[in-house]
PDB file of C-alpha atoms in Angstrom:
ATOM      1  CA  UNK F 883      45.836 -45.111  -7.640  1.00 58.00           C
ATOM      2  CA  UNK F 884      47.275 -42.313 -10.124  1.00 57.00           C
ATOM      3  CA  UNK F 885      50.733 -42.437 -11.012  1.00 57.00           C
ATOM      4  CA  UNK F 886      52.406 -39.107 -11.782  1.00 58.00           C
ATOM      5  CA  UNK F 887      55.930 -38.576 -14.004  1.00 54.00           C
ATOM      6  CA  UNK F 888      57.923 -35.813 -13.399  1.00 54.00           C
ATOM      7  CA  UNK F 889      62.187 -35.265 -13.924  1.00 58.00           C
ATOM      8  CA  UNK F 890      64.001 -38.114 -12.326  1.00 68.00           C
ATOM      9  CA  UNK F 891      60.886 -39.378 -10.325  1.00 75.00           C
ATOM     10  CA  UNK F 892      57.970 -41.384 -10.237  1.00 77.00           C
ATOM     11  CA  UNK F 893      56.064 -40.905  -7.631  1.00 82.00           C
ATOM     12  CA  UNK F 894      52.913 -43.644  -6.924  1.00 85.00           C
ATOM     13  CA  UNK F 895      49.776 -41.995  -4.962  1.00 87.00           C
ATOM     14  CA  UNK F 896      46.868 -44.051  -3.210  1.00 86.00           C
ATOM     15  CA  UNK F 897      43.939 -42.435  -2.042  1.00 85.00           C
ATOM     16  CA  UNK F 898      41.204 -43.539   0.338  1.00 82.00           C
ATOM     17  CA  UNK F 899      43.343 -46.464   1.195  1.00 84.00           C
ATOM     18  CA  UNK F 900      41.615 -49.743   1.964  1.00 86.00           C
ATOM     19  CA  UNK F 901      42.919 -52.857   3.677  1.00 86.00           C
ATOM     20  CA  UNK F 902      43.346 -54.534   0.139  1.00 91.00           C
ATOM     21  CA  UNK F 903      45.721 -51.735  -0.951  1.00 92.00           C
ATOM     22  CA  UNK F 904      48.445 -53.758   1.541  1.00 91.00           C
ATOM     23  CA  UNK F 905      50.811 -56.290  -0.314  1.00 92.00           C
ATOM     24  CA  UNK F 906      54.201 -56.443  -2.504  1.00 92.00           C
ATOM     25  CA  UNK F 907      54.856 -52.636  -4.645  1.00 91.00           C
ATOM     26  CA  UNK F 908      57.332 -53.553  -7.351  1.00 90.00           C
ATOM     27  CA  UNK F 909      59.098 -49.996  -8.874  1.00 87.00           C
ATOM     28  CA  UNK F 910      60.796 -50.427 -12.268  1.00 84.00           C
ATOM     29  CA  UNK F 911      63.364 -48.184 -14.014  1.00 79.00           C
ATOM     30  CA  UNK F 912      65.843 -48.156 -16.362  1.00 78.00           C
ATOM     31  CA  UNK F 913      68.710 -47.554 -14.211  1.00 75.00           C
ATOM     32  CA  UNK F 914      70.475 -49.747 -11.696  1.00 75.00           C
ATOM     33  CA  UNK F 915      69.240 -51.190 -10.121  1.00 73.00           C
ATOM     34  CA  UNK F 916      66.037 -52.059 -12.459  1.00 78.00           C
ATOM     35  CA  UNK F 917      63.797 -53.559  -9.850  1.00 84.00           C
ATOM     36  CA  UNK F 918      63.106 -51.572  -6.129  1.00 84.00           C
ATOM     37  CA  UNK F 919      60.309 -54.404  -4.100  1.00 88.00           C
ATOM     38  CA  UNK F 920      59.000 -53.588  -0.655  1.00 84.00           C
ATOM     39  CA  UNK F 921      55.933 -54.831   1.165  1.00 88.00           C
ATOM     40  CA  UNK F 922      53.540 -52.090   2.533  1.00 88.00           C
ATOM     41  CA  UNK F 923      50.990 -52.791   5.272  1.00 88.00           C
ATOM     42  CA  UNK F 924      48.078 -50.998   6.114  1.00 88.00           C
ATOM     43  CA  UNK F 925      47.669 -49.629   9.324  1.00 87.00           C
ATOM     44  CA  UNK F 926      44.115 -47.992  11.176  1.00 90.00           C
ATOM     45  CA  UNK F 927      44.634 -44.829  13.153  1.00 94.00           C
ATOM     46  CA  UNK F 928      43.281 -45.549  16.447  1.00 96.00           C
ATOM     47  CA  UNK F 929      42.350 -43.431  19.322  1.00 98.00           C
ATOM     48  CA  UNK F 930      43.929 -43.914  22.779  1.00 98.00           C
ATOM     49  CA  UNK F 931      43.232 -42.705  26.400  1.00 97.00           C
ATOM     50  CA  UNK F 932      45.476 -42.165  29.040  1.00 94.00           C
ATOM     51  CA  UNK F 933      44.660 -44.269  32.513  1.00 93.00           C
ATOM     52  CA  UNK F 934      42.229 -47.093  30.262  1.00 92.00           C
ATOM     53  CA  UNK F 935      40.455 -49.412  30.354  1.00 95.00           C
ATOM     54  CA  UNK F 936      39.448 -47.406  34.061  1.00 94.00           C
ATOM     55  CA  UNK F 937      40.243 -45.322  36.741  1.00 95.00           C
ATOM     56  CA  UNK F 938      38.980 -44.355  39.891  1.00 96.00           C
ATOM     57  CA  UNK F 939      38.383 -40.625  41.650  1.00 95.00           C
ATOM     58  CA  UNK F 940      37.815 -38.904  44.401  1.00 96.00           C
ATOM     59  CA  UNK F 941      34.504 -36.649  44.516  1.00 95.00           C
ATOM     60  CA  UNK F 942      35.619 -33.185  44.346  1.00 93.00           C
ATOM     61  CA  UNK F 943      38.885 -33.158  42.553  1.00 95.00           C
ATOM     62  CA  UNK F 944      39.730 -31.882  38.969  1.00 94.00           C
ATOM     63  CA  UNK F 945      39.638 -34.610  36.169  1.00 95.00           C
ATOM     64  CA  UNK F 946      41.246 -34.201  32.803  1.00 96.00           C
ATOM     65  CA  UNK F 947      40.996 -36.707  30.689  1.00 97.00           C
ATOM     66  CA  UNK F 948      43.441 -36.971  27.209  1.00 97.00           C
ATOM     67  CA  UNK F 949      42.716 -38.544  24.130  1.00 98.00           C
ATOM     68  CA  UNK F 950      45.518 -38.767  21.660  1.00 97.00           C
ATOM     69  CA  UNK F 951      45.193 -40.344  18.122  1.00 97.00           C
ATOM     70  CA  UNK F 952      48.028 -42.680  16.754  1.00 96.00           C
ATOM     71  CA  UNK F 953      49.207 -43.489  13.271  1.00 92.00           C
ATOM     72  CA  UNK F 954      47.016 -40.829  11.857  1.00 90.00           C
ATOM     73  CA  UNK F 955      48.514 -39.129   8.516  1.00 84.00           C
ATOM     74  CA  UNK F 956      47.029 -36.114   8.945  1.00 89.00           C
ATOM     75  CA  UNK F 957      44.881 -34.160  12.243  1.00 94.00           C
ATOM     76  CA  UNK F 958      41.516 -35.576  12.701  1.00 94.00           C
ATOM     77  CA  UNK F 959      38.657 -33.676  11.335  1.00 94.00           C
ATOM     78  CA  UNK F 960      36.666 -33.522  14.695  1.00 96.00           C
ATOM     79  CA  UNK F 961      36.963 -35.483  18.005  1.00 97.00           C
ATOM     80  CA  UNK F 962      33.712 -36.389  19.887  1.00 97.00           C
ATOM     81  CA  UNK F 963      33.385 -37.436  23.323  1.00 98.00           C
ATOM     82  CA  UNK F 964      30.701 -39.158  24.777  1.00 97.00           C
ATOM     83  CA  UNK F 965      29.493 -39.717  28.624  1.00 97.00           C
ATOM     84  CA  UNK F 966      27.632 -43.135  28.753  1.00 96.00           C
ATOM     85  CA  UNK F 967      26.377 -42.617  25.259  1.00 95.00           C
ATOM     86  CA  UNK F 968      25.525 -39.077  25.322  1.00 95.00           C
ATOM     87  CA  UNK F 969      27.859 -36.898  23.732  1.00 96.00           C
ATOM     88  CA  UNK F 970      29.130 -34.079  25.596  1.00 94.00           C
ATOM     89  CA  UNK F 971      31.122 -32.131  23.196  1.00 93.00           C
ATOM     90  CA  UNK F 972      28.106 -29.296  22.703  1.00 91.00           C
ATOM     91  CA  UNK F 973      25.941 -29.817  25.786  1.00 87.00           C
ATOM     92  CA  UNK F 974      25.949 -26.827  26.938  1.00 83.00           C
ATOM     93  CA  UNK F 975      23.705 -27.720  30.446  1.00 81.00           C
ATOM     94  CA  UNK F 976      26.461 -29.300  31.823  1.00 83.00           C
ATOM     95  CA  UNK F 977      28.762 -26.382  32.470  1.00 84.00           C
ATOM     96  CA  UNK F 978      31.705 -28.443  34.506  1.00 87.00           C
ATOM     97  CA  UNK F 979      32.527 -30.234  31.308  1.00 90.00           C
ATOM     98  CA  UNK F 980      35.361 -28.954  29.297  1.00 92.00           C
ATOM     99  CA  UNK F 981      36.061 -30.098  25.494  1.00 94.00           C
ATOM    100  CA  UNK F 982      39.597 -28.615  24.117  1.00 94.00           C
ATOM    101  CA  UNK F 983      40.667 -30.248  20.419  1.00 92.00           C
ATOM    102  CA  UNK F 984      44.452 -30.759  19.781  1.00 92.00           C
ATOM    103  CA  UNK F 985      46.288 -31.309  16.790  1.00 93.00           C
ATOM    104  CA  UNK F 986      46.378 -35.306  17.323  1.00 95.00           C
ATOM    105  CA  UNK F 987      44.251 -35.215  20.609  1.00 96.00           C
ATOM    106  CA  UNK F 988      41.203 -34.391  22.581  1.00 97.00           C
ATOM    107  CA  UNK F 989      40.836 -33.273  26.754  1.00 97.00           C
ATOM    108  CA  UNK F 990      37.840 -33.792  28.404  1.00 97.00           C
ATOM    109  CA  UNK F 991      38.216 -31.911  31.500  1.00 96.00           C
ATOM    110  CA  UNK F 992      35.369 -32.434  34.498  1.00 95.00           C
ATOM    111  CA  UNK F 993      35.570 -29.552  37.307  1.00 94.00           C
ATOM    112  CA  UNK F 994      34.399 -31.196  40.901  1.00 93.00           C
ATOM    113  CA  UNK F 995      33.575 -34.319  39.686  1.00 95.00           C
ATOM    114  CA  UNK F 996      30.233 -35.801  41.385  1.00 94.00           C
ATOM    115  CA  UNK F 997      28.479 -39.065  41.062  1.00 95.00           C
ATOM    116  CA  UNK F 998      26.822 -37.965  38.407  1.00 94.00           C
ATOM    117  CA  UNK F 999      29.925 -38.034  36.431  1.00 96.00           C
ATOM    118  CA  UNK F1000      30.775 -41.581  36.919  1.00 97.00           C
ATOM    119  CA  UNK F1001      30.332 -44.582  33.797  1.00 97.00           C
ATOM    120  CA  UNK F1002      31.422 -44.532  30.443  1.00 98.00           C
ATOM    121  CA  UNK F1003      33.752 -42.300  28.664  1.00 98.00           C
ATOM    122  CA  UNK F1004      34.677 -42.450  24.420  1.00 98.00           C
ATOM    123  CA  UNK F1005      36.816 -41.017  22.404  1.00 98.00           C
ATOM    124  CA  UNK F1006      35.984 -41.136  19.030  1.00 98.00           C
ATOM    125  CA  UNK F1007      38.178 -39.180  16.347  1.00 97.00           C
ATOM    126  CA  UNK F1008      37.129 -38.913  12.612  1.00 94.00           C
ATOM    127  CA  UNK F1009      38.344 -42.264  10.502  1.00 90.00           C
ATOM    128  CA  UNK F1010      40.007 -43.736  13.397  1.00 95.00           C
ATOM    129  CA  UNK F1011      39.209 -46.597  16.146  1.00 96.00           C
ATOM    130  CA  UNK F1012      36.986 -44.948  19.110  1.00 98.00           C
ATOM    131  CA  UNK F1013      39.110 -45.780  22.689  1.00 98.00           C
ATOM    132  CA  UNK F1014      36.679 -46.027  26.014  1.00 98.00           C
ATOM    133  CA  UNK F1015      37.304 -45.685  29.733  1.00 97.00           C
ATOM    134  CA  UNK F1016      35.041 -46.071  32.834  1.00 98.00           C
ATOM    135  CA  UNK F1017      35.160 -43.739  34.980  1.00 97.00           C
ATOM    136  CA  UNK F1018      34.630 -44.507  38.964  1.00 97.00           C
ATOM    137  CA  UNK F1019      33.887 -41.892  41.354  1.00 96.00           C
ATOM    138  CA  UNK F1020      34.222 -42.683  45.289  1.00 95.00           C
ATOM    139  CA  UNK F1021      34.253 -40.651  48.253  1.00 90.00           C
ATOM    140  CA  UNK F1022      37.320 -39.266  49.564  1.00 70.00           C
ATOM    141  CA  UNK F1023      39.587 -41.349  51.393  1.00 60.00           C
ATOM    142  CA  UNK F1024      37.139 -44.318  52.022  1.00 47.00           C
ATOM    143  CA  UNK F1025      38.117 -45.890  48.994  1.00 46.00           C
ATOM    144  CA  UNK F1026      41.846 -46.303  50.482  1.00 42.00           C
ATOM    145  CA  UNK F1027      40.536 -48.888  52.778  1.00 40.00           C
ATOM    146  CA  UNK F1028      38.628 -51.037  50.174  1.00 42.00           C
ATOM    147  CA  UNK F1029      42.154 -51.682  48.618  1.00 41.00           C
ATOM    148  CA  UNK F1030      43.809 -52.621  52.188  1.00 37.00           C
ATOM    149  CA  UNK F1031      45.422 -49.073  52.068  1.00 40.00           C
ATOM    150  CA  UNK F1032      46.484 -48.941  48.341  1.00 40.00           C
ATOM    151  CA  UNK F1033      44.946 -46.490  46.741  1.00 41.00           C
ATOM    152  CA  UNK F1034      47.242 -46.757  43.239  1.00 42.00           C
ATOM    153  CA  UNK F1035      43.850 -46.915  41.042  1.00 41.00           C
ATOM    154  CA  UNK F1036      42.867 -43.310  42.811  1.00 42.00           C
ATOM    155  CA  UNK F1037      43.214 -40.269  41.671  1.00 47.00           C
ATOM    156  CA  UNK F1038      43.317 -37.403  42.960  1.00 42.00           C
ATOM    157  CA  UNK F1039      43.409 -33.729  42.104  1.00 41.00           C
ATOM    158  CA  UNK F1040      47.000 -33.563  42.046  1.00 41.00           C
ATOM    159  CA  UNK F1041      47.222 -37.095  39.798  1.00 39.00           C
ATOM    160  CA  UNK F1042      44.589 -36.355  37.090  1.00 42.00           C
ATOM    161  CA  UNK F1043      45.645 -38.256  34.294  1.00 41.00           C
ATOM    162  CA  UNK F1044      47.380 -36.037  31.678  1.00 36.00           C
ATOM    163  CA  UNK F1045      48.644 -36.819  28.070  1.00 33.00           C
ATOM    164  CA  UNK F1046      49.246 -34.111  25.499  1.00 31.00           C
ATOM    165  CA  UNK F1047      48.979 -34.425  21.809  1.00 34.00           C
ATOM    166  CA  UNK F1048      52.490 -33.811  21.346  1.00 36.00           C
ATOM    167  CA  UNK F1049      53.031 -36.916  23.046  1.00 35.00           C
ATOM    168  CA  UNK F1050      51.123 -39.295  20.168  1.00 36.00           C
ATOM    169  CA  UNK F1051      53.117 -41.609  18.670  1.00 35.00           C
ATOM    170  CA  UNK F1052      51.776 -40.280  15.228  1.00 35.00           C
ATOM    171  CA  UNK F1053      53.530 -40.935  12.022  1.00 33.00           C
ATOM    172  CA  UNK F1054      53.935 -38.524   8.421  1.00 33.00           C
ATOM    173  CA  UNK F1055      52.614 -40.138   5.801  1.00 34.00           C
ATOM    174  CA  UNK F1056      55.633 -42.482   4.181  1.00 38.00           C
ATOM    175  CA  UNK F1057      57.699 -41.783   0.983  1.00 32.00           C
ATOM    176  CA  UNK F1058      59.815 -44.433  -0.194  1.00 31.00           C
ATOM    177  CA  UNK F1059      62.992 -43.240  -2.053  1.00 29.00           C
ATOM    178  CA  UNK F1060      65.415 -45.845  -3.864  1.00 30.00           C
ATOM    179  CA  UNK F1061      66.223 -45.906  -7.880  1.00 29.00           C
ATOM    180  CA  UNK F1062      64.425 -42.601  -8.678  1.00 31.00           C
ATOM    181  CA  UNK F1063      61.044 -44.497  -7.524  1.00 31.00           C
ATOM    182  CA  UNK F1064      59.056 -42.634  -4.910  1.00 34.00           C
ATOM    183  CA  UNK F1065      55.938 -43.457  -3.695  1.00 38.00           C
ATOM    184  CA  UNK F1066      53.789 -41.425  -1.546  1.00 36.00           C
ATOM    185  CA  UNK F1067      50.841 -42.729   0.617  1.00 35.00           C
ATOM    186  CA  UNK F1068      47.777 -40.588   2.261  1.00 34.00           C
ATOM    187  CA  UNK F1069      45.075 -41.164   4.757  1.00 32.00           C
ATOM    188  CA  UNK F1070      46.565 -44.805   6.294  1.00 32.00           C
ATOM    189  CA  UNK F1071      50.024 -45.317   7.531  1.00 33.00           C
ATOM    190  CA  UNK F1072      51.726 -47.921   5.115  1.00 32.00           C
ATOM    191  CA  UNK F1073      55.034 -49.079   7.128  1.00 35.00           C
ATOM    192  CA  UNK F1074      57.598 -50.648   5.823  1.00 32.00           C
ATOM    193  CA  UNK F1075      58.301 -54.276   6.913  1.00 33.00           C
ATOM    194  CA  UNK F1076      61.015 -55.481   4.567  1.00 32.00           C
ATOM    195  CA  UNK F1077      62.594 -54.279   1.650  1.00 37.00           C
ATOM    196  CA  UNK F1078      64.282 -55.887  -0.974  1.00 39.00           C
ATOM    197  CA  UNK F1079      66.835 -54.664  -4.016  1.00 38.00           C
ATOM    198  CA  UNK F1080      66.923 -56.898  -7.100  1.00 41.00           C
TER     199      UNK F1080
END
């Protein structure tokens, strides 16, 4: 915690933020008003899939699975996915798997998904929550009749699951203004839950 001076401004600065950082931040100044209070809470970035906790496919078909980070400050450093515990982001022997990193996001795409391909998929960005999905594969259309005719959980080629890291619910990191106090926090979303002028 560093806090810097300049011309009309204080500005307040937490790095590698930790749960205990959260609480009541009182600013002080001599103008009015003196006192500026507002309670801060400290938020993990998380990782999220599109279609979790599972989904179901048809052998054959085109998967793409998207992995978008929320409440992150900043991009994630690196994005690893992993296929029932293995991770599959530089295994180069299985040539139908496709990793592409996004700003806020990760697709996993899986070209004529087999059995093989079935089990457990995670997401797990840098500093943030891992998210997990199990995959099932089935074949074709016999699946339809398991479900009395619904298929809804089935995907197809034309239904793959799609989410793109534009579409994160991300957040910048949060500068509070008021009374020439500002105070600027990295790393961990701090969001403001009530605010209070003395």
């Amino acid at each position: 915690m560093s806090p810097c001076h300049r011309i009309e401004l204080w500005q307040l600065t937490l790095r590698d933020v930790r749960a205990a950082d959260a609480g009541l931040y009182e600013c002080q100044v001599t103008t009015h008003p003196h006192v500026t209070l507002f309670h801060a809470e400290v938020v993990k970035a998380r990782a999220v899939i599109q279609g979790a906790p599972e989904i179901h496919v048809h052998t054959g078909v085109t998967l793409r699975l998207d992995c978008t980070v929320e409440y992150a400050t900043q991009p994630p450093t690196y994005i690893f996915w992993f296929h029932n515990g293995s991770m599959v982001n530089f295994d180069h022997r299985r040539s139908t798997l496709t990793v592409r990193k996004h700003k806020y996001g990760s697709s996993l795409a899986v070209t004529n998904v087999t059995w093989d391909d079935a089990g457990f998929y995670s997401c797990e960005p840098y500093l943030a929550i891992p998210a997990n999905l199990t995959l099932h594969v089935v074949a074709g259309e016999k699946h339809a009749a398991l479900h009395n005719g619904q298929n809804d959980n089935v995907v197809t080629e034309d239904e793959v699951p799609l989410r793109t890291a534009g579409s994160a619910h991300r957040f910048p990191s949060l500068m509070l203004i008021g009374s020439l106090c500002l105070v600027s926090f990295h790393s961990v979303f701090f969001q403001i839950l009530t605010r209070d002028r003395l």
